[in-house]
Coordinates of C-alpha atoms and ligand atoms in Angstrom, one line a residue:
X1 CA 2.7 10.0 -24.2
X2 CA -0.3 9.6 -26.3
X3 CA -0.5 6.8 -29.0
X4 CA -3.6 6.3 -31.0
X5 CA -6.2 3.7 -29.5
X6 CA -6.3 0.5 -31.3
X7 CA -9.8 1.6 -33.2
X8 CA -9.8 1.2 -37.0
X9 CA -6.1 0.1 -37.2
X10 CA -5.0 -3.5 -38.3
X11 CA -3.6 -5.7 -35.6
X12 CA -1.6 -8.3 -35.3
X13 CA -1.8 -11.0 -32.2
X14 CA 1.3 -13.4 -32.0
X15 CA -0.1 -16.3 -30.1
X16 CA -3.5 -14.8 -30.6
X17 CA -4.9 -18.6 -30.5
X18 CA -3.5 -19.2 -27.3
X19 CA -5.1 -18.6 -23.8
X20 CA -4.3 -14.5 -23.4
X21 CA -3.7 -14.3 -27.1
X22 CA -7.5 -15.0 -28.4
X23 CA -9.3 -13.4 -25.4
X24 CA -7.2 -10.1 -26.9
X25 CA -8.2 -11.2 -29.9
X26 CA -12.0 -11.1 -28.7
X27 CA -11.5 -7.5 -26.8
X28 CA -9.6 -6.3 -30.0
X29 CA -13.0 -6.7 -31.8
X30 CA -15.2 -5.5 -29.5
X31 CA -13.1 -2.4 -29.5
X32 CA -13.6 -1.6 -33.4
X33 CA -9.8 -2.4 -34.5
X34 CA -9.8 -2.6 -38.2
X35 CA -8.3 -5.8 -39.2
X36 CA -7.5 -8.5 -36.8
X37 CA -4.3 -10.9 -37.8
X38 CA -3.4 -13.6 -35.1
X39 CA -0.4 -15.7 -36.1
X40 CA -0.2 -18.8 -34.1
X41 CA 1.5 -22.0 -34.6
X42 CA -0.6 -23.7 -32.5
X43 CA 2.0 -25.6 -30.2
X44 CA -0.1 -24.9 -27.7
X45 CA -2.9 -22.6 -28.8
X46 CA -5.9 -23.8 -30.9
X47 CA -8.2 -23.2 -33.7
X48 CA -11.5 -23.7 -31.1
X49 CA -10.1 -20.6 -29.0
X50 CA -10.7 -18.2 -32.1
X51 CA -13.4 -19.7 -33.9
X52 CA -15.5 -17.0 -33.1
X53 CA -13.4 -14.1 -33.5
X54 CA -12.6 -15.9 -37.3
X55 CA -16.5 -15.8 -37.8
X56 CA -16.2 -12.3 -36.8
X57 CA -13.9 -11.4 -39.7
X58 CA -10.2 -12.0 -38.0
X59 CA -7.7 -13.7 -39.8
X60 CA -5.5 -16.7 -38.7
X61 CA -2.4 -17.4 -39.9
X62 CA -0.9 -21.4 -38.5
X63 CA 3.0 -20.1 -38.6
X64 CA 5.9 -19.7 -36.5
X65 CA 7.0 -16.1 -35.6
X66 CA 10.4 -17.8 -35.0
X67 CA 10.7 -17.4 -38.9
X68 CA 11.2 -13.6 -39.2
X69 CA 9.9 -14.4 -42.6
X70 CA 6.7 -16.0 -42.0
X71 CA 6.4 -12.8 -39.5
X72 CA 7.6 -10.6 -42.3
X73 CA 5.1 -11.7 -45.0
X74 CA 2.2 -11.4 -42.1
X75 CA 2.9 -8.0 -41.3
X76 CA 3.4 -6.6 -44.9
X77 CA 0.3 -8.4 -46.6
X78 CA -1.8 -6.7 -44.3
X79 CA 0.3 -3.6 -43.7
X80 CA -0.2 -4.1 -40.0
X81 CA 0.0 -1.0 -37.5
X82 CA 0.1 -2.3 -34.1
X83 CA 1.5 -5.8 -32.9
X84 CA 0.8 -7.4 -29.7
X85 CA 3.3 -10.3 -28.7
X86 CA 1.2 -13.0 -26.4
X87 CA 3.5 -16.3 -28.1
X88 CA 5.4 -18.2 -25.7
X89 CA 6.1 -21.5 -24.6
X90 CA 4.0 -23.0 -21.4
X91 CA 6.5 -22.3 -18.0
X92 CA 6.6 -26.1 -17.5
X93 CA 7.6 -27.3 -20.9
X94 CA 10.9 -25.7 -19.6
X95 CA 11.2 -29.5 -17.6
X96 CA 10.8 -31.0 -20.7
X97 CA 13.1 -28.8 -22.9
X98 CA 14.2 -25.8 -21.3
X99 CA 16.5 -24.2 -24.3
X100 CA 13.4 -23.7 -26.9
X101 CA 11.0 -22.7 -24.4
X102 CA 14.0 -19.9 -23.3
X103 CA 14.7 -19.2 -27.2
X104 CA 10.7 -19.1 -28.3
X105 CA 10.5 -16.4 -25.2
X106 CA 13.8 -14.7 -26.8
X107 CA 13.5 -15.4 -30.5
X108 CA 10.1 -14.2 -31.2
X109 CA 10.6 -10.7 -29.7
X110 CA 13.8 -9.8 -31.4
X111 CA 12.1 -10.8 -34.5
X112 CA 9.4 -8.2 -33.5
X113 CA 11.3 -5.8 -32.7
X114 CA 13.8 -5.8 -36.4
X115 CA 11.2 -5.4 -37.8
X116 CA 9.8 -2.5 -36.2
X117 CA 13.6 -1.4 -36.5
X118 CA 12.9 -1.8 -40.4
X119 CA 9.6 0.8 -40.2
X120 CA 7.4 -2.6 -40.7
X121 CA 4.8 -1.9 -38.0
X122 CA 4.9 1.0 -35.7
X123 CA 3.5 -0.2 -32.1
X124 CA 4.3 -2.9 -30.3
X125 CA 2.7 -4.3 -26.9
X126 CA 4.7 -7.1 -25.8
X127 CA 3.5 -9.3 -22.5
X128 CA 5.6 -10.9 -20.6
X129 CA 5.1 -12.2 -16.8
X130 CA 5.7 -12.3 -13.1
X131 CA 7.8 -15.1 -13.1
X132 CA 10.5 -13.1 -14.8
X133 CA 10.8 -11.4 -11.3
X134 CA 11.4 -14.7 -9.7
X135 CA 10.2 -15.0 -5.8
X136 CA 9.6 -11.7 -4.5
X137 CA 12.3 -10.2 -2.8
X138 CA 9.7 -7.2 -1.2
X139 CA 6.3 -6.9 -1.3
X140 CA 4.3 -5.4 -3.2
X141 CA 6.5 -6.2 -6.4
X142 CA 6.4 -2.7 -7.8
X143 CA 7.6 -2.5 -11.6
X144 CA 11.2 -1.7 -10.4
X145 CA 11.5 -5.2 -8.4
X146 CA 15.0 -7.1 -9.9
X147 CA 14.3 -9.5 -12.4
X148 CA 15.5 -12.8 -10.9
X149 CA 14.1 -15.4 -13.1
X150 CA 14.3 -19.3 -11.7
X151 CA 13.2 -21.3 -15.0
X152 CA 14.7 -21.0 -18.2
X153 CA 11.0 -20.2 -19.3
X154 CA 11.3 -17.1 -16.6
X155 CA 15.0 -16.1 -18.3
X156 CA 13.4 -15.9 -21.5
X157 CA 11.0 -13.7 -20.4
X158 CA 13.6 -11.4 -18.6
X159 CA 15.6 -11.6 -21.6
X160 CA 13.1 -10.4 -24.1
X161 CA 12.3 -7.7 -21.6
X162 CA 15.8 -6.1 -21.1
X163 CA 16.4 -6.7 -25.1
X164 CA 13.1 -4.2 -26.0
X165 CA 14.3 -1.6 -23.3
X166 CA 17.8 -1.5 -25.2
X167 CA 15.9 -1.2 -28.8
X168 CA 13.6 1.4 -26.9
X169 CA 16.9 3.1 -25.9
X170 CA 18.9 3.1 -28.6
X171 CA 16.4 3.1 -31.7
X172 CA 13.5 5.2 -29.9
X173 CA 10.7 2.6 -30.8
X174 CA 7.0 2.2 -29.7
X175 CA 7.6 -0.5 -27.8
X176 CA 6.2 -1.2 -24.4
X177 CA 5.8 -3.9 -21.8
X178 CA 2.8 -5.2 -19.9
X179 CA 3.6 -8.1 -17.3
X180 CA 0.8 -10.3 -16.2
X181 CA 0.5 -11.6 -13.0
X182 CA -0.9 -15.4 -13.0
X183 CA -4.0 -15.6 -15.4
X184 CA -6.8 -18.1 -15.1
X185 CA -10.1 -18.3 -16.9
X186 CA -11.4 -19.8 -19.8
X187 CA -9.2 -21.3 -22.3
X188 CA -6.1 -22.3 -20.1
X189 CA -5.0 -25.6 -21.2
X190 CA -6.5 -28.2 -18.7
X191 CA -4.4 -31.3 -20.2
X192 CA -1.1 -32.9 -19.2
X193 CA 2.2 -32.0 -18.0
X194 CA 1.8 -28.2 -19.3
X195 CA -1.5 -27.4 -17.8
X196 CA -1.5 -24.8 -14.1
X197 CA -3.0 -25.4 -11.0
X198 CA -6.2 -23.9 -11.4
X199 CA -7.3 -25.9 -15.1
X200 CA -6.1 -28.7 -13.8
X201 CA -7.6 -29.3 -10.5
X202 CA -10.7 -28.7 -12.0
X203 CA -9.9 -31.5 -14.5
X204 CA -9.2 -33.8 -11.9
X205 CA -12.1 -33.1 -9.9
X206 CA -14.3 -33.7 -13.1
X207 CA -12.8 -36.7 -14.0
X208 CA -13.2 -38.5 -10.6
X209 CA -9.1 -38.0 -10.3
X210 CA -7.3 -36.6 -6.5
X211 CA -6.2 -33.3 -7.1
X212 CA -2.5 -32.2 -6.2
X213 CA -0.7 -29.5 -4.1
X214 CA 3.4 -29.1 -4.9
X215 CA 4.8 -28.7 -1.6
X216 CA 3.0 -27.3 1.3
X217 CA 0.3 -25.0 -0.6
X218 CA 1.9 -21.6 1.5
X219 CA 4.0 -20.5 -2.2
X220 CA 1.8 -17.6 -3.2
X221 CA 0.6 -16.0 -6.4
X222 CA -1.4 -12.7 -7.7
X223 CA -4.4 -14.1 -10.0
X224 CA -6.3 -12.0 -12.3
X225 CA -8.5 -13.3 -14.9
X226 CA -8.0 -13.3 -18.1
X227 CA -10.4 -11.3 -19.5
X228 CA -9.9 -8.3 -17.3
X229 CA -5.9 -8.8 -17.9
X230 CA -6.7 -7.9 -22.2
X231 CA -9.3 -5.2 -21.0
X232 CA -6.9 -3.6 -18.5
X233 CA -3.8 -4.0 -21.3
X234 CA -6.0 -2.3 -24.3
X235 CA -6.4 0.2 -21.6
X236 CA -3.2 0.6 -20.7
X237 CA -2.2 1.0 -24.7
X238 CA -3.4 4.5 -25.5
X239 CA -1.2 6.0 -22.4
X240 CA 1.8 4.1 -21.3
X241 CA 5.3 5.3 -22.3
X242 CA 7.5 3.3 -24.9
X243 CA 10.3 1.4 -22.9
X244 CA 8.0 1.4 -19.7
X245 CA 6.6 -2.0 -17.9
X246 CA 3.4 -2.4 -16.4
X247 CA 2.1 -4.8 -13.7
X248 CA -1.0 -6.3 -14.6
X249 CA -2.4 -8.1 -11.3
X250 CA -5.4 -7.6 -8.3
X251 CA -2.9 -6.9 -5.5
X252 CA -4.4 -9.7 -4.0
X253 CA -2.3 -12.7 -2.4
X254 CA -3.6 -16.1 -2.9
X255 CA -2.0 -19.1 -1.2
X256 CA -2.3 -22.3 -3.4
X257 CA -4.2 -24.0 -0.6
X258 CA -6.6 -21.2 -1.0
X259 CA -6.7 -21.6 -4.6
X260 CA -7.2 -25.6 -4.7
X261 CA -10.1 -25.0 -1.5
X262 CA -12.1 -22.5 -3.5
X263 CA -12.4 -24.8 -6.5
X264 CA -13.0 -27.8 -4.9
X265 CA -15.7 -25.8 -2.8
X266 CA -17.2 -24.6 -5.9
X267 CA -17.1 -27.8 -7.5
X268 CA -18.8 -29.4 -3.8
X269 CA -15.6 -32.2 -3.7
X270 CA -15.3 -33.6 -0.6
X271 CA -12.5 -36.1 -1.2
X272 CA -8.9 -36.2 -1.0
X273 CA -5.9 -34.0 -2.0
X274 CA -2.8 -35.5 -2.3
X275 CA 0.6 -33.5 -1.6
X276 CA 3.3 -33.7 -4.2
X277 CA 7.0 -32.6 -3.6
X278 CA 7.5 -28.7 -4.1
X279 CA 8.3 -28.0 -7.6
X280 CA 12.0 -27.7 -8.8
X281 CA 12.5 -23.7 -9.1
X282 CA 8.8 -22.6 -7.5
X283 CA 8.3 -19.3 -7.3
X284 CA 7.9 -18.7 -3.4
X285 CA 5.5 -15.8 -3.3
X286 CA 4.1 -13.3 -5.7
X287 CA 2.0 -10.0 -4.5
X288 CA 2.0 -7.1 -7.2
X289 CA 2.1 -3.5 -6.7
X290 CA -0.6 -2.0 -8.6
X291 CA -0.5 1.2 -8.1
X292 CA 1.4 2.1 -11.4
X293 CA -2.0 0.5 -13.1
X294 CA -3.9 2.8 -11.2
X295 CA -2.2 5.8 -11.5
X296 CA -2.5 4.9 -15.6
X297 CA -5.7 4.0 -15.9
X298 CA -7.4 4.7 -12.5
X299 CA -9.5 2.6 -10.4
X300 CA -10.3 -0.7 -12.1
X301 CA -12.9 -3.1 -10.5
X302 CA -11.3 -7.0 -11.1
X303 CA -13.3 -10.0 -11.4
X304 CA -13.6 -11.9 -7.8
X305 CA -11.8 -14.7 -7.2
X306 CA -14.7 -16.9 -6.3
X307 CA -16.5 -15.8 -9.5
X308 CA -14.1 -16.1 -12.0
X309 CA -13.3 -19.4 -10.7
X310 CA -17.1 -20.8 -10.8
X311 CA -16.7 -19.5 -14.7
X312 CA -13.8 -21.3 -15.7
X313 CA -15.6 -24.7 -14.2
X314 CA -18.4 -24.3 -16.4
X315 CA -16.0 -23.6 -19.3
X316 CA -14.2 -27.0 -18.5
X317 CA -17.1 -28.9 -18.0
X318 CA -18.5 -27.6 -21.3
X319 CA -15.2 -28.2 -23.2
X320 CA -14.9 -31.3 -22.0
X321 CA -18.4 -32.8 -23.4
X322 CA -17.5 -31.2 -26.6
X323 CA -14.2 -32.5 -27.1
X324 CA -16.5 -36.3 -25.7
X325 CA -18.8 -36.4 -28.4
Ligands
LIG1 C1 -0.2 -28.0 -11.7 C2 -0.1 -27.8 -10.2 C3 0.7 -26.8 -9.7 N1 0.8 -26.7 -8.3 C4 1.6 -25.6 -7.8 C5 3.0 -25.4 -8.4 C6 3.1 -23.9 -8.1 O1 3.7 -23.7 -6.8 C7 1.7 -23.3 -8.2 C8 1.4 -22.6 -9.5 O2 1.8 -23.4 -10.5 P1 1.2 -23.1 -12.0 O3 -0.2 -23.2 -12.0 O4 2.0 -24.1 -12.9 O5 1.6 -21.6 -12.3 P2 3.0 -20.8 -12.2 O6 4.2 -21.7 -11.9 O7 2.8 -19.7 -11.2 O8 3.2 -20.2 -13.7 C9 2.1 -19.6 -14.4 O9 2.0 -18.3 -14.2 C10 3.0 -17.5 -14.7 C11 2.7 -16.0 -14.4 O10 1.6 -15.5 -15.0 C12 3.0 -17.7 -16.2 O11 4.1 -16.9 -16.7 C13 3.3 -19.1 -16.5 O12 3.2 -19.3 -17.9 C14 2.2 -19.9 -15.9 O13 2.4 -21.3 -16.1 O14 0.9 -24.4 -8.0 C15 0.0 -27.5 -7.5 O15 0.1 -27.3 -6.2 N2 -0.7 -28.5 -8.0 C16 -0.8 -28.7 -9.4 O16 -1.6 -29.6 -9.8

């Protein structure tokens, strides 16, 4: 299968002001795509991810792409070609209300995805996640592992996959999956009840607070960062068969107690961290397969750990006097 390379064609980015969403964004422009549409509704996402890409001629939309009309009008004012789905609801929002963070997962796709059926658009990259395979139950998780999702967040994402395999199936679409492992990096929302390990204990550190770790820090996850997760999925685009899935991950297995020790190493904190109860539905452990990635795209050399941790500190710490003064 060969599908053109996103060069000179018009894009669109669901969620393209969230944390994945606007580092595509950013990739999607160094790559020389034609025009760049992100629609966002900015439930979570914000304007400050894509200022730059919007100085560099993008366009943002503030909708929902839960209104297949909104979505409509988007895609036929500026006859898009290709669309990449990043919108979804944060995992733990599904405590807080687990139907719309299942239907946001579910809803936005099969909008996508009629209208594709309608001749709309013709391409469509869709990313969904790890957590739709719930805990592992092999290692690594090649792309056939069960889906097995623990959070209604996770069933979304299982849902939306199975529904574009169907459409593949029955309606021979360009439609294709790529399935993140757990992303960090710039960007990730540091604040409140929806923000992941990694933003957060970073928060915490700066703000004088104890950091946390759910349980007894063995779960285990498979972190990439973000800006090699948008590289490696533009590279992916070009090559991968419609109806196919992807894994997009190092391979590597990092314990949460790993995770918390590197940053509060690379943040020199020598204070306490306090252990919380293991979260309801925690995913026990996570290791990816990669070697469908490699055989697609070849060897690709990932961003260490330590390093890409060290960056998203400074990017805290920088966001955070911003957002102070
Ligand atoms: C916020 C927080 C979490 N934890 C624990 C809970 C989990 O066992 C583990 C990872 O939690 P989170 O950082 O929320 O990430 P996780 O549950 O893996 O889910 C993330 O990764 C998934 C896979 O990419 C995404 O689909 C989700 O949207 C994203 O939220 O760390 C702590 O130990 N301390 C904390 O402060």
């Amino acid at each position: 299968m060969e599908r053109k390379p996103v060069k000179n064609r018009n894009v669109l980015v669901v969620g393209g002001a969230g944390f994945i969403g606007s580092h595509l964004t950013d990739k999607l422009l160094t790559e020389g795509a034609n025009q760049i549409i992100i629609m966002d509704n900015l439930f979570i996402g914000t304007k400050e991810n894509v200022e730059q890409a919007l100085n560099n001629g993008a366009i943002l939309h503030i909708d929902d792409a839960e209104n297949q009309e909104a979505l409509s009008y988007i895609i036929e004012k500026h006859d898009i070609d290709i669309v990449f789905n990043c919108a979804t609801k944060p995992l733990n929002y599904s405590f807080i209300n687990p139907s719309n963070t299942f239907l946001t997962n579910v809803v936005v796709l099969k909008n996508l995805l009629e209208l594709q059926l309608k001749g709309q658009f013709q391409s469509l990259c869709h990313f969904s996640s790890s957590e739709a395979y719930g805990s592992s139950k092999y290692e690594p998780m090649d792309e056939g592992h069960p889906l097995d999702p623990q959070t209604p967040y996770a069933a979304g994402k299982a849902a939306a996959d199975l529904m574009l395999r169907s459409y593949v199936k029955m309606f021979d679409l360009d439609a294709f999956i790529v399935r993140p492992f757990n992303n960090y990096g710039p960007r990730q929302n540091y604040e409140g009840p929806m923000a992941g390990v990694i933003p957060l204990t970073i928060k915490k550190v700066l703000e004088g607070d104890v950091p946390e770790i759910h349980g007894d820090g063995e779960q285990t996850r498979d972190y990439i960062y973000v800006e090699d997760t948008v590289d490696i999925a533009l590279k992916t685009f070009p090559i991968i068969s419609p109806g196919e899935s992807v894994n997009i991950s190092t391979g590597q297995q990092l314990s949460i107690k790993y995770v918390v020790d590197t940053i509060v190493h690379v943040m020199n904190y020598n204070g306490n961290i306090t252990r919380k109860p293991q979260r309801t539905a925690d995913v026990q452990s996570h290791r990816a397969s990669t070697e469908k990635l490699q055989t697609l795209i070849g060897q690709y050399d990932k961003t260490p750990f330590k390093k890409g941790i060290t960056d998203t500190v400074s990017w805290v710490k920088t966001e955070k006097e911003r957002k102070e003064t």
